[in-house]
Tab-separated table of C-alpha atoms in Angstrom:
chain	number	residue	atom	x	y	z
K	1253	UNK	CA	76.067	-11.343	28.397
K	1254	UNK	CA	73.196	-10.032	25.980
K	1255	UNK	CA	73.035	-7.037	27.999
K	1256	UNK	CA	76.549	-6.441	27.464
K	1257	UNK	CA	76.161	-7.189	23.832
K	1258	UNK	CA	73.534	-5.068	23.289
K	1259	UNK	CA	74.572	-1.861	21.039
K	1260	UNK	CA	72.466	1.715	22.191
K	1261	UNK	CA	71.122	3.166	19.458
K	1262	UNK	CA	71.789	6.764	18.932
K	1263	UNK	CA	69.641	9.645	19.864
K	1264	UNK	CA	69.210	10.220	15.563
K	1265	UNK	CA	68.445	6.461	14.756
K	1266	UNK	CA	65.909	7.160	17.471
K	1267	UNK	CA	64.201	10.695	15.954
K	1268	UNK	CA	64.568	9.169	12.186
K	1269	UNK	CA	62.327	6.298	13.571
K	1270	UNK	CA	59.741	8.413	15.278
K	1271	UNK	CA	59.991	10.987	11.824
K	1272	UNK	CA	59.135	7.555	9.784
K	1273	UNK	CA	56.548	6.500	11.885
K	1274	UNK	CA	54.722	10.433	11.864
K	1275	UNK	CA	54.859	10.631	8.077
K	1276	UNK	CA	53.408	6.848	7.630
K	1277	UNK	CA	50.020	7.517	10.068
K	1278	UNK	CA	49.824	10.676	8.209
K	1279	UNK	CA	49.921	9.185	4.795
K	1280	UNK	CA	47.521	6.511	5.929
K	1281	UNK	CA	45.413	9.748	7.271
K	1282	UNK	CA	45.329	11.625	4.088
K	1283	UNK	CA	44.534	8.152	1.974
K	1284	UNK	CA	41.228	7.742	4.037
K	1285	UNK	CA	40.228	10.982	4.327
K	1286	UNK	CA	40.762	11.518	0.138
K	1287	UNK	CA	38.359	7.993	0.377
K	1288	UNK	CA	36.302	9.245	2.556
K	1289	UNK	CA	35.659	12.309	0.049
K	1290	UNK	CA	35.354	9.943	-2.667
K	1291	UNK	CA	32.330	7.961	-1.350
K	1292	UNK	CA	31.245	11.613	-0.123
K	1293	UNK	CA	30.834	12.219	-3.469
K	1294	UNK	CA	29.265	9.054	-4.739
K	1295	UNK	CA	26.819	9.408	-2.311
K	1296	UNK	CA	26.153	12.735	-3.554
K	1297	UNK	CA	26.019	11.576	-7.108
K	1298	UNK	CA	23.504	9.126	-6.354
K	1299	UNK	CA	20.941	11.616	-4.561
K	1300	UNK	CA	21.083	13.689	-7.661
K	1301	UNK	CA	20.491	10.608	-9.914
K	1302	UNK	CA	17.322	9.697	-7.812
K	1303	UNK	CA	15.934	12.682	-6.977
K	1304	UNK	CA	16.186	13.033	-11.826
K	1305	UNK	CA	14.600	9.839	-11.506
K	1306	UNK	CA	12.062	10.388	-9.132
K	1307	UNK	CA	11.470	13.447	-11.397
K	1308	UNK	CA	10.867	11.777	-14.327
K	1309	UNK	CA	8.578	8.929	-13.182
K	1310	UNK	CA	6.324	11.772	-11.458
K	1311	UNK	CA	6.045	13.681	-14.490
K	1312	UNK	CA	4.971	11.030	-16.529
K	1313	UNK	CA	2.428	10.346	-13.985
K	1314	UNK	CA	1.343	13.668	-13.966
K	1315	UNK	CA	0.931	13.413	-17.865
K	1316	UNK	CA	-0.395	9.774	-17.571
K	1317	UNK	CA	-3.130	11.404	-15.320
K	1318	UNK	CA	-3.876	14.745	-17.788
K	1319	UNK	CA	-4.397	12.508	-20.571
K	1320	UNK	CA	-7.085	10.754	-18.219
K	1321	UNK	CA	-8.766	13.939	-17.321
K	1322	UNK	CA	-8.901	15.035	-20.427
K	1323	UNK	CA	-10.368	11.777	-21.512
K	1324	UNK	CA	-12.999	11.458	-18.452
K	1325	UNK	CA	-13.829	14.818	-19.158
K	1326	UNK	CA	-14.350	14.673	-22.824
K	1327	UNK	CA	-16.753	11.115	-21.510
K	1328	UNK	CA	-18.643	13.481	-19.174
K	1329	UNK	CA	-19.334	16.177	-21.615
K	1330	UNK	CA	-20.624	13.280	-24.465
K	1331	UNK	CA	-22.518	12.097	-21.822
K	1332	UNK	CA	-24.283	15.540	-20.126
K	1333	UNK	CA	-24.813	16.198	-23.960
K	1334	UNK	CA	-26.861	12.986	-24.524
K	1335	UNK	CA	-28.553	13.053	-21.543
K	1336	UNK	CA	-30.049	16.626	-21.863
K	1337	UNK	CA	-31.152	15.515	-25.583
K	1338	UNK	CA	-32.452	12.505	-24.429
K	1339	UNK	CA	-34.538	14.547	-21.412
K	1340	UNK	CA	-35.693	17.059	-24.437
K	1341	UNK	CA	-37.324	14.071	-26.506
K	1342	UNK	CA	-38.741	12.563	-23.159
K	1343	UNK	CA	-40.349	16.252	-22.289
K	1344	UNK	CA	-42.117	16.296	-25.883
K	1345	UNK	CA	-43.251	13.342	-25.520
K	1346	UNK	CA	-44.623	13.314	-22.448
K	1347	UNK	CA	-46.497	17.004	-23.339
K	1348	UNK	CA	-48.002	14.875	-26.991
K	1349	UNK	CA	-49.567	12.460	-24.230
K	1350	UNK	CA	-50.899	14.885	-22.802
K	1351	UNK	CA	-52.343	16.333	-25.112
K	1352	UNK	CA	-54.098	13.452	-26.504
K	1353	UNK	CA	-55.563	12.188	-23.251
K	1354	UNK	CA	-57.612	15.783	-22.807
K	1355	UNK	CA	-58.278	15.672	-26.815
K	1356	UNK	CA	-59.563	11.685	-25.711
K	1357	UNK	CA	-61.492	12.996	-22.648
K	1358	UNK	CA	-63.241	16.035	-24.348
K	1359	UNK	CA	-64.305	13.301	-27.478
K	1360	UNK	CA	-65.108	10.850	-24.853
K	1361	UNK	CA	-67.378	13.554	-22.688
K	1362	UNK	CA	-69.119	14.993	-26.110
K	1363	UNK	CA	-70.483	11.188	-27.169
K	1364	UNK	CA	-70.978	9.480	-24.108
K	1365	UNK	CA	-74.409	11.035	-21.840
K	1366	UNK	CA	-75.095	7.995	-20.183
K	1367	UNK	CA	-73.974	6.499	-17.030
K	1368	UNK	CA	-72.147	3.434	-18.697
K	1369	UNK	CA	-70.160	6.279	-20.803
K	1370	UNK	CA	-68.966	7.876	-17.076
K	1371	UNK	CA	-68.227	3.885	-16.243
K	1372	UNK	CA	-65.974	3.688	-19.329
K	1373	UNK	CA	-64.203	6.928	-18.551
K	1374	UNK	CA	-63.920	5.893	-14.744
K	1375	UNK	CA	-61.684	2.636	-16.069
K	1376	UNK	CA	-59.629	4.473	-18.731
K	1377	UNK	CA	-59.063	7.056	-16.084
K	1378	UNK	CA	-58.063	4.345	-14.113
K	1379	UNK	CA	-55.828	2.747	-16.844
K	1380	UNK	CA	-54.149	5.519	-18.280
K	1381	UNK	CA	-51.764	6.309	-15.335
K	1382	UNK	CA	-50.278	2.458	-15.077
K	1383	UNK	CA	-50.176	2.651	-19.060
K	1384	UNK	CA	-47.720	5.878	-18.959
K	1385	UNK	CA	-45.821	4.697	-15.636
K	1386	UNK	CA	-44.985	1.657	-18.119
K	1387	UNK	CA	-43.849	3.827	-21.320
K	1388	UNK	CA	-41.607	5.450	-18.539
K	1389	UNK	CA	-40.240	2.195	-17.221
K	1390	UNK	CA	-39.524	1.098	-20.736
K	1391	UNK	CA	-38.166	4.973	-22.175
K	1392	UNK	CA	-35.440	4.694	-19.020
K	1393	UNK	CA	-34.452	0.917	-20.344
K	1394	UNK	CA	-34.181	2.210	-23.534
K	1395	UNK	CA	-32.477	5.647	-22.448
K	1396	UNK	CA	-29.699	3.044	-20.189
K	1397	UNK	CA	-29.298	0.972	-23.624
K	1398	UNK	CA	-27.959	4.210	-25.234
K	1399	UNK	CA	-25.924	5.091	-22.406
K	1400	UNK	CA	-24.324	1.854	-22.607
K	1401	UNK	CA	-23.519	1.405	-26.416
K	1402	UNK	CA	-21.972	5.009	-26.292
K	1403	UNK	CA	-20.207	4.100	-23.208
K	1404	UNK	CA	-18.721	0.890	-25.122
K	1405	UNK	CA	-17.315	3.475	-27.474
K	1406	UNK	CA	-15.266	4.846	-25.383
K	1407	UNK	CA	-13.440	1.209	-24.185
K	1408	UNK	CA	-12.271	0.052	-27.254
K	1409	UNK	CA	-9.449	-2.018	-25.109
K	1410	UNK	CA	-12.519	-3.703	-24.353
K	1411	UNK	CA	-14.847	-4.656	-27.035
K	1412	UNK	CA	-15.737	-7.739	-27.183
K	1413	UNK	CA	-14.801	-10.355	-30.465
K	1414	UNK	CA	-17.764	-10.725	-32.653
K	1415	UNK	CA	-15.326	-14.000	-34.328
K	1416	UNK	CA	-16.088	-15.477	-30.917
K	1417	UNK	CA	-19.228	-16.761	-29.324
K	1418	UNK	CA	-20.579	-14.321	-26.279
K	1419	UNK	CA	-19.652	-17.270	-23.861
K	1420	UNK	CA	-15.622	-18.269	-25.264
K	1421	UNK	CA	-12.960	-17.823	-23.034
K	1422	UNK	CA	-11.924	-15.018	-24.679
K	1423	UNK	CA	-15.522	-12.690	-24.226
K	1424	UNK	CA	-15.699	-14.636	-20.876
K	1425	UNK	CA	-12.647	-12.732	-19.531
K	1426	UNK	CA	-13.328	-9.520	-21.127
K	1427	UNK	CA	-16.900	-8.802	-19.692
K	1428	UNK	CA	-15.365	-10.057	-16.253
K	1429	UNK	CA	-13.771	-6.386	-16.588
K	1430	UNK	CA	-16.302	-4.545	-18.524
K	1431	UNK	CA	-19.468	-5.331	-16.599
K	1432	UNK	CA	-18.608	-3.780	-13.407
K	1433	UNK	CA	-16.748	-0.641	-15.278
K	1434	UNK	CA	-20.376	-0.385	-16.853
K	1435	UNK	CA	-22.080	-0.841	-13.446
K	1436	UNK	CA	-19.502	2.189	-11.922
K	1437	UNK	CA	-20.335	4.183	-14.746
K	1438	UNK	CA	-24.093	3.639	-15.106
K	1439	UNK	CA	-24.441	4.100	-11.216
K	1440	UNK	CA	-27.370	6.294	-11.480
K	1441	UNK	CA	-29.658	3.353	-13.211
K	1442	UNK	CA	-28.208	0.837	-10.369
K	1443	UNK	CA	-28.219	-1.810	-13.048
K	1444	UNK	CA	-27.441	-5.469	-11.385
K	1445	UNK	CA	-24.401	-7.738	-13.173
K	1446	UNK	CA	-27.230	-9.696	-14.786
K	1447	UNK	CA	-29.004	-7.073	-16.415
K	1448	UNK	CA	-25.824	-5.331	-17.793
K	1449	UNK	CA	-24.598	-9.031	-19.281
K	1450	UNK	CA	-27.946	-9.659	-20.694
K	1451	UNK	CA	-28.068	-6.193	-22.674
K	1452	UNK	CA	-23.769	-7.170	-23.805
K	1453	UNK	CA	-25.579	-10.690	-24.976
K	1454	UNK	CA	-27.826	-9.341	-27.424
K	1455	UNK	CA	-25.771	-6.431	-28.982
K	1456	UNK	CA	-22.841	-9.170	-29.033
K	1457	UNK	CA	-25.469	-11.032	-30.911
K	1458	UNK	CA	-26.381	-8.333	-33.092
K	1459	UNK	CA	-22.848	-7.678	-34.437
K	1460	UNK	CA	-21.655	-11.400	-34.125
K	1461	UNK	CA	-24.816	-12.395	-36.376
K	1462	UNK	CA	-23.685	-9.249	-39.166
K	1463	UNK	CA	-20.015	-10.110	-38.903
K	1464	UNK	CA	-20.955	-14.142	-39.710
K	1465	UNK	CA	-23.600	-12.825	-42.623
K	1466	UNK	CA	-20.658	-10.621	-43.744
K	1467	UNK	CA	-18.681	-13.936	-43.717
K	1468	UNK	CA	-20.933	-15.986	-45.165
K	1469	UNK	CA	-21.381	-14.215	-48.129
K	1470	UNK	CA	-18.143	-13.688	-49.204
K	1471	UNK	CA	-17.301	-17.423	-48.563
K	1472	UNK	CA	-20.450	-18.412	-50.822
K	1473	UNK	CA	-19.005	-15.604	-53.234
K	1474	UNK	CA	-15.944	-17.389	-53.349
K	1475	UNK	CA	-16.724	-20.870	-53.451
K	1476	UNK	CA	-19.713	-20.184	-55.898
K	1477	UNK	CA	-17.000	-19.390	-58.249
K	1478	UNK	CA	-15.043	-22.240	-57.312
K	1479	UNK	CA	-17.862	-24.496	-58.682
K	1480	UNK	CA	-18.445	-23.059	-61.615
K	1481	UNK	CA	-14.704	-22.699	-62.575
K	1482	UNK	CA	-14.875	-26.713	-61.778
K	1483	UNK	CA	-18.079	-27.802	-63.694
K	1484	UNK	CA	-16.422	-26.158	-66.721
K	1485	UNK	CA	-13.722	-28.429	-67.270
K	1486	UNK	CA	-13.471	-32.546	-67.758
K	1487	UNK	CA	-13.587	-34.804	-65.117
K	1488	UNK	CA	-10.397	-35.870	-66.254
K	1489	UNK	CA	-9.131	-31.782	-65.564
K	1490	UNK	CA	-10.770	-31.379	-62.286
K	1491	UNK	CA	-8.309	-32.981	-59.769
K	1492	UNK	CA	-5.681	-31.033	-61.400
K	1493	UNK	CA	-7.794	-27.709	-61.197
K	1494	UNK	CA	-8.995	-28.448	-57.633
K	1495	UNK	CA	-5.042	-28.443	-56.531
K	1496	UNK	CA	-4.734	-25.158	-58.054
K	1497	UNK	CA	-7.709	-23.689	-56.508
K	1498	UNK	CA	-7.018	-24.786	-53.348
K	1499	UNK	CA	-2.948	-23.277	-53.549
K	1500	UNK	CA	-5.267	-19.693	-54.187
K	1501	UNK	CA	-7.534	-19.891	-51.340
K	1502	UNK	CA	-4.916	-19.330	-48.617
K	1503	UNK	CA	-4.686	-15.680	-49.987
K	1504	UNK	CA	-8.364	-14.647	-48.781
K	1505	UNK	CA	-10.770	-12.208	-50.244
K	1506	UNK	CA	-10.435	-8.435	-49.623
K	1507	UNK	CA	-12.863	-8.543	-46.763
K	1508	UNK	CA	-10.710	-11.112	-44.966
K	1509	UNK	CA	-7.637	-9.125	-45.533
K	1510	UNK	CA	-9.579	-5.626	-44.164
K	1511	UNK	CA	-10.560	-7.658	-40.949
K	1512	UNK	CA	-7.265	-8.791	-39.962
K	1513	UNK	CA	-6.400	-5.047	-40.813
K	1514	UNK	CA	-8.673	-3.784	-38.166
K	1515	UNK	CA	-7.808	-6.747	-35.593
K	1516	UNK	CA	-4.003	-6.009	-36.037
K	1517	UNK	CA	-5.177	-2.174	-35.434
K	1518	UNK	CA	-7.081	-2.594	-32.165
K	1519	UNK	CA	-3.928	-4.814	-30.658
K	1520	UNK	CA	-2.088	-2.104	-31.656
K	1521	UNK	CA	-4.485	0.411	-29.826
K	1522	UNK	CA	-4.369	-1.485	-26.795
K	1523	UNK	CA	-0.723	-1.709	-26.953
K	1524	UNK	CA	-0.487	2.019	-26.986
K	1525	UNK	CA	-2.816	2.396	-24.261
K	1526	UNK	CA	-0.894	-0.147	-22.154
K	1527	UNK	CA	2.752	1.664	-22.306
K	1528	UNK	CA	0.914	4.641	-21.219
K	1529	UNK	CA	0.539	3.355	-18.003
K	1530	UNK	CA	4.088	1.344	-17.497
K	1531	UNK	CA	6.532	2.926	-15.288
K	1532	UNK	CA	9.959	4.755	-16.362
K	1533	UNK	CA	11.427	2.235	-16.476
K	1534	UNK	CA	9.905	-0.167	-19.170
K	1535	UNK	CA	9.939	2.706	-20.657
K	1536	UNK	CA	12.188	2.967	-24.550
K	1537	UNK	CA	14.260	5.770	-24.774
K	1538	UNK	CA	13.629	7.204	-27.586
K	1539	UNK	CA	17.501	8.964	-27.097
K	1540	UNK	CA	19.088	5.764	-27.876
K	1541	UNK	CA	18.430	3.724	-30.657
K	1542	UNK	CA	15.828	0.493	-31.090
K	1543	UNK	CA	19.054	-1.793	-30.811
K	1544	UNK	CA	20.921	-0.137	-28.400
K	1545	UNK	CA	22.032	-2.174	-25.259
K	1546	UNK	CA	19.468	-0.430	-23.006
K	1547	UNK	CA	16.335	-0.537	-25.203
K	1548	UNK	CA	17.486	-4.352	-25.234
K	1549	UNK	CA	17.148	-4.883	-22.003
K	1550	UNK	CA	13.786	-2.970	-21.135
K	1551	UNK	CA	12.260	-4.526	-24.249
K	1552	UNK	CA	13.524	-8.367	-22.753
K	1553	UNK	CA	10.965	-6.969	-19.606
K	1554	UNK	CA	8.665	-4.881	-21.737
K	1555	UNK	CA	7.607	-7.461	-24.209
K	1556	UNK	CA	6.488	-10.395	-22.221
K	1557	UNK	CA	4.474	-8.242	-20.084
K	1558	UNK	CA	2.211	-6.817	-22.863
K	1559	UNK	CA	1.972	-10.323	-24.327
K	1560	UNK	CA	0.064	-11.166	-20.939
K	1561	UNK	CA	-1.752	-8.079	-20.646
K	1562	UNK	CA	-2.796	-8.250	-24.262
K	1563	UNK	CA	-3.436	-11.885	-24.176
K	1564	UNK	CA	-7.337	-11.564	-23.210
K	1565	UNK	CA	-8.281	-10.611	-26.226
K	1566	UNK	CA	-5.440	-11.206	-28.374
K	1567	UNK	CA	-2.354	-13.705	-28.626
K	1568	UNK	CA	0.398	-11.858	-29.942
K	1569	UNK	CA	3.800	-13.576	-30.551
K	1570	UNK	CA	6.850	-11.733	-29.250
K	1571	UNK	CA	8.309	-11.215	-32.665
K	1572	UNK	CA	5.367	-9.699	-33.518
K	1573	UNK	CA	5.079	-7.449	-30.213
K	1574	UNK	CA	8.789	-6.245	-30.981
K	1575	UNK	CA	8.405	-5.270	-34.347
K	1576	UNK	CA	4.960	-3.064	-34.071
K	1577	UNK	CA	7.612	-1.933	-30.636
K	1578	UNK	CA	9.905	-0.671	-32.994
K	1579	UNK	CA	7.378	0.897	-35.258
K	1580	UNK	CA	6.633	3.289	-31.843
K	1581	UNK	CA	10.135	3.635	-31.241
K	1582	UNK	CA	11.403	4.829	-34.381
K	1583	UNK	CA	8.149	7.572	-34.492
K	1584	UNK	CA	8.788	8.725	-31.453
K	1585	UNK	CA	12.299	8.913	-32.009
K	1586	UNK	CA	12.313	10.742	-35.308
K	1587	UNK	CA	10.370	13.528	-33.883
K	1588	UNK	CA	12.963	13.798	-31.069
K	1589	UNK	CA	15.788	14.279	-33.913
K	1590	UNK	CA	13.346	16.688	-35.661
K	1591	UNK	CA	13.112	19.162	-32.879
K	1592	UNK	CA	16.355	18.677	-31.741
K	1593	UNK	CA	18.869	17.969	-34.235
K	1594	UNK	CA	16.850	18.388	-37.481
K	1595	UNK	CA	17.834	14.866	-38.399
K	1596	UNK	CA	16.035	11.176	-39.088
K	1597	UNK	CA	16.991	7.780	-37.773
K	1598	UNK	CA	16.143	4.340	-39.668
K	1599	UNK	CA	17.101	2.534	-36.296
């Protein structure tokens, strides 16, 4: 009975359902190949982007490593300069001694006939060599001394802190890098670790003992005055005066204030130094504003990491970090304008 029920459909309802079925494979073609040209050309997009990026970050290598030949090679020529004046002073020198010893033996030949005189000149003979070979010894000390305090120059990232003892944390850490730099540089003296921390020690002492004299008398300056301001009033005045004073002496003298000038000036040096040698990335772009949403997020990965690398020698807090940050920023940035859109930004 369902056979018989069953109505034939028509030779059109047949081709109209083949002509649907064509048209929606082919529609479903076309949508994945226009998708397929679409990723295509994201793909394509993101080569392009790379290969800019990997553009970038290699030519600030390449100027990262200029600026270090041209440093190294300013070092070497400072260095060949010293070293040929150095081998001048030890050639006259040498040729003076020289010239005394004959002057010594022809004085020493013209007074002395006897046999204990040819004893005597026998012995200095005998001397005089082991007496020279010693002013050598000690000329090439001296000569690696020199080396090294114009060596220390030219580290400034790591000097140590004459406000700290030779053997605080701080010093501690710093020599722990600067010790075997000096060894690598001072290779041709083959100076051990020991020798090159004893010679730190003493001109560490040197400038720690000036810095606390400096110190010293200011403080005694200060306080000097203090007392004699007190001893002229009452007994009955003094408590009141002493509160005053001491609400003035958080200000500091001008020497105080021109140290923590020069302190906040090295961090700052080192902090330069440092974002030479980030990548691209923690990088500020100088064509966006301080506050834009991208320097925001480099300088949330920026700052903490130059508080750590900075933290040997000095503890900088991040408000502090960001703000000298946007000092560089808005430098850099206003010579950007300058050459490019004669124009200034305040940030």
């Amino acid at each position: 009975m369902s056979g018989r029920n069953r109505i034939p459909q028509s030779t059109s309802q047949r081709l109209n359902k083949n002509r649907f079925s064509k048209n929606r494979n082919a529609s479903k073609n076309r949508f994945k190949k226009n998708r397929f040209e679409e990723l295509k050309q994201d793909v394509s997009d993101l080569i392009n982007l790379a290969r800019e990026n990997n553009y970038i970050l290699l030519q600030s290598k390449v100027d990262k490593l200029e600026r270090e030949n041209k440093r190294l090679r300013y070092d070497n020529d400072e260095l060949s300069k010293f070293l040929q004046d150095d081998d001048e002073s030890t050639d006259d020198d040498s040729n003076s001694e020289d010239e005394d010893d004959d002057s010594d033996s022809e004085d020493e030949n013209e007074s002395d006939d006897d046999s204990d005189s040819e004893d005597e000149d026998e012995s200095d003979v005998s001397f005089r060599p082991a007496k020279r070979q010693m002013r050598n010894k000690l000329s090439d000390e001296e000569r690696a001394k020199d080396l090294m305090k114009t060596l220390l120059k030219t580290f400034p990232e790591l000097e140590l802190n004459a406000d700290e003892t030779f053997r605080s944390e701080v010093n501690v850490v710093i020599c722990q890098k600067l010790i075997p730099k000096l060894q690598k540089e001072m290779k041709a003296y083959n100076l051990s670790y020991e020798q090159v921390e004893t010679w730190l020690q003493s001109i560490h002492r040197s400038k720690r003992n000036a810095y606390l004299r400096s110190n010293q008398s200011n403080q005694s300056n200060h306080y000097g005055f203090e007392r004699d301001f007190i001893g002229s009033y009452s007994e009955s005045d003094r408590s009141n005066q002493s509160t005053i004073i001491r609400k003035k002496k958080p200000k500091g003298s001008k020497a105080n204030n021109i140290f923590e000038d020069e302190i906040e000036n090295k961090a700052k040096s080192i902090m330069k130094a440092l974002l030479n040698t980030y990548p691209y990335e923690l990088t500020l772009r100088i064509e966006d504003t301080f506050r834009s949403q991208i320097n925001k997020d480099i300088c949330e990965r920026l700052i903490p990491k130059l508080q750590e690398d900075v933290r040997p020698a000095y503890n900088l807090s991040y408000d502090q970090v960001e703000t000298w940050l946007q000092t560089f920023h808005r430098y850099k940035r206003n010579t950007y304008l300058r050459s490019h859109f004669m124009m200034i930004d305040d940030d």
